[in-house]
Amino acid sequence: MSSPRGISAHVTITVAPANADEFLKRSRPTFDLIVAEPACLYFELFHSATQKGRFKIVENWSMSQEEFVKRDIYRLSPFCRLWEVREKGKEK
């Protein structure tokens, strides 16, 4: 019997506490897109009770790590594009 393939991703995101509500508001459309992906089995966003700007995302996917990286799902998301713009701005 073969074991099911899959990957679990755990991501911690920290934003300035003053921006926590805005982060949630702007990220919601991206989170909705991720949840709608057929290979997404589970998605949960946790907000720290003790650190207002700290979030943890837990995702389970029905694909191998290689497929996950090859597909590079986050590169397709608006959230990632906003992050890249922010990081490029730091380089100047």
GROMACS .gro file of N, CA and C in nm:
model
  276
    1MET      N    1   0.085  -0.117   0.000
    1MET     CA    2   0.000   0.000   0.000
    1MET      C    3   0.090   0.123   0.000
    2SER      N    4   0.063   0.215  -0.087
    2SER     CA    5   0.142   0.337  -0.093
    2SER      C    6   0.085   0.441   0.003
    3SER      N    7   0.175   0.523   0.057
    3SER     CA    8   0.127   0.628   0.146
    3SER      C    9   0.089   0.750   0.063
    4PRO      N   10  -0.008   0.826   0.111
    4PRO     CA   11  -0.051   0.945   0.035
    4PRO      C   12   0.060   1.050   0.034
    5ARG      N   13   0.071   1.119  -0.079
    5ARG     CA   14   0.168   1.227  -0.090
    5ARG      C   15   0.102   1.354  -0.040
    6GLY      N   16   0.184   1.437   0.017
    6GLY     CA   17   0.131   1.564   0.062
    6GLY      C   18   0.237   1.644   0.132
    7ILE      N   19   0.206   1.768   0.154
    7ILE     CA   20   0.299   1.858   0.222
    7ILE      C   21   0.220   1.946   0.316
    8SER      N   22   0.284   1.979   0.426
    8SER     CA   23   0.226   2.072   0.522
    8SER      C   24   0.318   2.193   0.529
    9ALA      N   25   0.264   2.311   0.511
    9ALA     CA   26   0.342   2.433   0.517
    9ALA      C   27   0.301   2.513   0.640
   10HIS      N   28   0.400   2.556   0.715
   10HIS     CA   29   0.377   2.639   0.833
   10HIS      C   30   0.452   2.769   0.813
   11VAL      N   31   0.380   2.879   0.812
   11VAL     CA   32   0.439   3.009   0.781
   11VAL      C   33   0.407   3.105   0.896
   12THR      N   34   0.510   3.177   0.941
   12THR     CA   35   0.490   3.280   1.041
   12THR      C   36   0.511   3.415   0.974
   13ILE      N   37   0.418   3.504   0.993
   13ILE     CA   38   0.425   3.639   0.936
   13ILE      C   39   0.413   3.738   1.051
   14THR      N   40   0.504   3.834   1.052
   14THR     CA   41   0.500   3.938   1.154
   14THR      C   42   0.489   4.073   1.085
   15VAL      N   43   0.389   4.149   1.124
   15VAL     CA   44   0.370   4.285   1.072
   15VAL      C   45   0.369   4.379   1.193
   16ALA      N   46   0.387   4.506   1.167
   16ALA     CA   47   0.377   4.604   1.275
   16ALA      C   48   0.239   4.591   1.340
   17PRO      N   49   0.234   4.588   1.471
   17PRO     CA   50   0.104   4.574   1.538
   17PRO      C   51  -0.002   4.671   1.488
   18ALA      N   52   0.038   4.791   1.456
   18ALA     CA   53  -0.058   4.891   1.407
   18ALA      C   54  -0.115   4.854   1.271
   19ASN      N   55  -0.047   4.764   1.199
   19ASN     CA   56  -0.091   4.724   1.065
   19ASN      C   57  -0.161   4.588   1.062
   20ALA      N   58  -0.182   4.527   1.177
   20ALA     CA   59  -0.239   4.392   1.182
   20ALA      C   60  -0.378   4.385   1.118
   21ASP      N   61  -0.464   4.477   1.149
   21ASP     CA   62  -0.600   4.476   1.093
   21ASP      C   63  -0.596   4.497   0.941
   22GLU      N   64  -0.511   4.587   0.897
   22GLU     CA   65  -0.498   4.614   0.753
   22GLU      C   66  -0.441   4.492   0.680
   23PHE      N   67  -0.345   4.425   0.743
   23PHE     CA   68  -0.291   4.302   0.685
   23PHE      C   69  -0.402   4.199   0.663
   24LEU      N   70  -0.484   4.180   0.764
   24LEU     CA   71  -0.595   4.084   0.751
   24LEU      C   72  -0.690   4.125   0.640
   25LYS      N   73  -0.724   4.250   0.634
   25LYS     CA   74  -0.818   4.300   0.533
   25LYS      C   75  -0.762   4.280   0.392
   26ARG      N   76  -0.635   4.316   0.372
   26ARG     CA   77  -0.577   4.307   0.238
   26ARG      C   78  -0.541   4.164   0.199
   27SER      N   79  -0.518   4.079   0.296
   27SER     CA   80  -0.479   3.941   0.267
   27SER      C   81  -0.597   3.849   0.239
   28ARG      N   82  -0.712   3.887   0.283
   28ARG     CA   83  -0.830   3.801   0.271
   28ARG      C   84  -0.854   3.749   0.128
   29PRO      N   85  -0.847   3.834   0.024
   29PRO     CA   86  -0.869   3.783  -0.112
   29PRO      C   87  -0.767   3.675  -0.152
   30THR      N   88  -0.643   3.693  -0.108
   30THR     CA   89  -0.541   3.592  -0.138
   30THR      C   90  -0.569   3.463  -0.064
   31PHE      N   91  -0.606   3.473   0.062
   31PHE     CA   92  -0.639   3.353   0.138
   31PHE      C   93  -0.756   3.279   0.074
   32ASP      N   94  -0.854   3.354   0.027
   32ASP     CA   95  -0.968   3.291  -0.041
   32ASP      C   96  -0.925   3.216  -0.167
   33LEU      N   97  -0.830   3.273  -0.242
   33LEU     CA   98  -0.777   3.205  -0.362
   33LEU      C   99  -0.704   3.077  -0.325
   34ILE      N  100  -0.625   3.082  -0.219
   34ILE     CA  101  -0.551   2.964  -0.175
   34ILE      C  102  -0.647   2.853  -0.137
   35VAL      N  103  -0.748   2.886  -0.058
   35VAL     CA  104  -0.846   2.786  -0.012
   35VAL      C  105  -0.921   2.725  -0.131
   36ALA      N  106  -0.941   2.803  -0.236
   36ALA     CA  107  -1.014   2.754  -0.354
   36ALA      C  108  -0.930   2.660  -0.441
   37GLU      N  109  -0.800   2.654  -0.418
   37GLU     CA  110  -0.714   2.564  -0.496
   37GLU      C  111  -0.756   2.420  -0.469
   38PRO      N  112  -0.776   2.340  -0.574
   38PRO     CA  113  -0.819   2.201  -0.554
   38PRO      C  114  -0.724   2.118  -0.468
   39ALA      N  115  -0.596   2.148  -0.473
   39ALA     CA  116  -0.498   2.070  -0.397
   39ALA      C  117  -0.485   2.115  -0.252
   40CYS      N  118  -0.551   2.224  -0.215
   40CYS     CA  119  -0.546   2.273  -0.077
   40CYS      C  120  -0.646   2.192   0.007
   41LEU      N  121  -0.592   2.116   0.101
   41LEU     CA  122  -0.676   2.033   0.186
   41LEU      C  123  -0.715   2.104   0.316
   42TYR      N  124  -0.630   2.196   0.358
   42TYR     CA  125  -0.653   2.263   0.487
   42TYR      C  126  -0.580   2.396   0.485
   43PHE      N  127  -0.645   2.499   0.537
   43PHE     CA  128  -0.583   2.630   0.551
   43PHE      C  129  -0.638   2.694   0.677
   44GLU      N  130  -0.549   2.738   0.763
   44GLU     CA  131  -0.594   2.804   0.886
   44GLU      C  132  -0.497   2.917   0.918
   45LEU      N  133  -0.553   3.031   0.953
   45LEU     CA  134  -0.476   3.147   0.995
   45LEU      C  135  -0.496   3.168   1.144
   46PHE      N  136  -0.386   3.172   1.216
   46PHE     CA  137  -0.390   3.194   1.360
   46PHE      C  138  -0.331   3.331   1.390
   47HIS      N  139  -0.394   3.406   1.479
   47HIS     CA  140  -0.348   3.539   1.519
   47HIS      C  141  -0.307   3.529   1.665
   48SER      N  142  -0.183   3.565   1.695
   48SER     CA  143  -0.133   3.555   1.831
   48SER      C  144  -0.216   3.638   1.928
   49ALA      N  145  -0.247   3.580   2.039
   49ALA     CA  146  -0.322   3.652   2.143
   49ALA      C  147  -0.232   3.746   2.222
   50THR      N  148  -0.100   3.721   2.217
   50THR     CA  149  -0.008   3.802   2.295
   50THR      C  150   0.075   3.899   2.211
   51GLN      N  151   0.082   3.876   2.079
   51GLN     CA  152   0.157   3.964   1.990
   51GLN      C  153   0.066   4.003   1.874
   52LYS      N  154   0.012   4.124   1.878
   52LYS     CA  155  -0.091   4.165   1.784
   52LYS      C  156  -0.051   4.150   1.637
   53GLY      N  157   0.074   4.172   1.602
   53GLY     CA  158   0.116   4.164   1.462
   53GLY      C  159   0.170   4.031   1.418
   54ARG      N  160   0.155   3.927   1.498
   54ARG     CA  161   0.212   3.796   1.464
   54ARG      C  162   0.101   3.700   1.422
   55PHE      N  163   0.122   3.639   1.304
   55PHE     CA  164   0.026   3.545   1.247
   55PHE      C  165   0.097   3.416   1.212
   56LYS      N  166   0.025   3.307   1.218
   56LYS     CA  167   0.078   3.178   1.173
   56LYS      C  168  -0.024   3.118   1.078
   57ILE      N  169   0.025   3.071   0.966
   57ILE     CA  170  -0.059   3.005   0.866
   57ILE      C  171  -0.017   2.859   0.860
   58VAL      N  172  -0.115   2.771   0.864
   58VAL     CA  173  -0.091   2.628   0.849
   58VAL      C  174  -0.171   2.581   0.730
   59GLU      N  175  -0.103   2.514   0.638
   59GLU     CA  176  -0.168   2.465   0.516
   59GLU      C  177  -0.129   2.320   0.493
   60ASN      N  178  -0.222   2.241   0.444
   60ASN     CA  179  -0.194   2.104   0.400
   60ASN      C  180  -0.234   2.093   0.254
   61TRP      N  181  -0.143   2.035   0.175
   61TRP     CA  182  -0.162   2.024   0.031
   61TRP      C  183  -0.150   1.879  -0.013
   62SER      N  184  -0.230   1.841  -0.110
   62SER     CA  185  -0.226   1.705  -0.164
   62SER      C  186  -0.128   1.698  -0.282
   63MET      N  187  -0.005   1.739  -0.257
   63MET     CA  188   0.100   1.733  -0.358
   63MET      C  189   0.232   1.715  -0.286
   64SER      N  190   0.331   1.668  -0.358
   64SER     CA  191   0.462   1.649  -0.299
   64SER      C  192   0.531   1.784  -0.283
   65GLN      N  193   0.639   1.783  -0.207
   65GLN     CA  194   0.715   1.906  -0.189
   65GLN      C  195   0.768   1.955  -0.324
   66GLU      N  196   0.811   1.862  -0.408
   66GLU     CA  197   0.862   1.899  -0.540
   66GLU      C  198   0.754   1.966  -0.624
   67GLU      N  199   0.634   1.911  -0.620
   67GLU     CA  200   0.522   1.971  -0.695
   67GLU      C  201   0.488   2.109  -0.639
   68PHE      N  202   0.489   2.120  -0.507
   68PHE     CA  203   0.457   2.247  -0.442
   68PHE      C  204   0.556   2.356  -0.485
   69VAL      N  205   0.685   2.322  -0.480
   69VAL     CA  206   0.788   2.419  -0.518
   69VAL      C  207   0.780   2.449  -0.668
   70LYS      N  208   0.761   2.346  -0.749
   70LYS     CA  209   0.752   2.365  -0.894
   70LYS      C  210   0.634   2.454  -0.930
   71ARG      N  211   0.524   2.431  -0.866
   71ARG     CA  212   0.404   2.511  -0.893
   71ARG      C  213   0.419   2.651  -0.839
   72ASP      N  214   0.496   2.661  -0.728
   72ASP     CA  215   0.527   2.791  -0.668
   72ASP      C  216   0.401   2.873  -0.648
   73ILE      N  217   0.308   2.817  -0.574
   73ILE     CA  218   0.175   2.874  -0.559
   73ILE      C  219   0.176   3.018  -0.507
   74TYR      N  220   0.271   3.049  -0.420
   74TYR     CA  221   0.272   3.184  -0.363
   74TYR      C  222   0.315   3.289  -0.465
   75ARG      N  223   0.395   3.251  -0.561
   75ARG     CA  224   0.436   3.346  -0.663
   75ARG      C  225   0.316   3.391  -0.747
   76LEU      N  226   0.212   3.312  -0.748
   76LEU     CA  227   0.092   3.345  -0.824
   76LEU      C  228  -0.001   3.438  -0.747
   77SER      N  229   0.024   3.453  -0.620
   77SER     CA  230  -0.071   3.526  -0.537
   77SER      C  231  -0.043   3.676  -0.533
   78PRO      N  232  -0.148   3.755  -0.523
   78PRO     CA  233  -0.131   3.900  -0.509
   78PRO      C  234  -0.050   3.936  -0.385
   79PHE      N  235  -0.063   3.856  -0.278
   79PHE     CA  236   0.011   3.882  -0.155
   79PHE      C  237   0.161   3.878  -0.182
   80CYS      N  238   0.206   3.778  -0.256
   80CYS     CA  239   0.348   3.766  -0.286
   80CYS      C  240   0.395   3.883  -0.371
   81ARG      N  241   0.316   3.923  -0.467
   81ARG     CA  242   0.356   4.036  -0.552
   81ARG      C  243   0.369   4.164  -0.469
   82LEU      N  244   0.280   4.185  -0.373
   82LEU     CA  245   0.292   4.301  -0.284
   82LEU      C  246   0.420   4.292  -0.202
   83TRP      N  247   0.452   4.171  -0.155
   83TRP     CA  248   0.574   4.150  -0.077
   83TRP      C  249   0.697   4.181  -0.162
   84GLU      N  250   0.699   4.136  -0.287
   84GLU     CA  251   0.813   4.160  -0.375
   84GLU      C  252   0.831   4.309  -0.400
   85VAL      N  253   0.723   4.382  -0.419
   85VAL     CA  254   0.732   4.526  -0.439
   85VAL      C  255   0.790   4.592  -0.315
   86ARG      N  256   0.746   4.548  -0.199
   86ARG     CA  257   0.796   4.603  -0.074
   86ARG      C  258   0.945   4.576  -0.060
   87GLU      N  259   0.989   4.453  -0.089
   87GLU     CA  260   1.130   4.417  -0.076
   87GLU      C  261   1.217   4.492  -0.177
   88LYS      N  262   1.167   4.510  -0.299
   88LYS     CA  263   1.244   4.584  -0.399
   88LYS      C  264   1.261   4.729  -0.356
   89GLY      N  265   1.162   4.784  -0.290
   89GLY     CA  266   1.170   4.921  -0.240
   89GLY      C  267   1.279   4.937  -0.135
   90LYS      N  268   1.308   4.830  -0.060
   90LYS     CA  269   1.413   4.834   0.041
   90LYS      C  270   1.551   4.840  -0.023
   91GLU      N  271   1.564   4.783  -0.144
   91GLU     CA  272   1.694   4.774  -0.211
   91GLU      C  273   1.744   4.911  -0.258
   92LYS      N  274   1.655   5.004  -0.277
   92LYS     CA  275   1.693   5.136  -0.331
   92LYS      C  276   1.767   5.220  -0.230
   0.00000   0.00000   0.00000
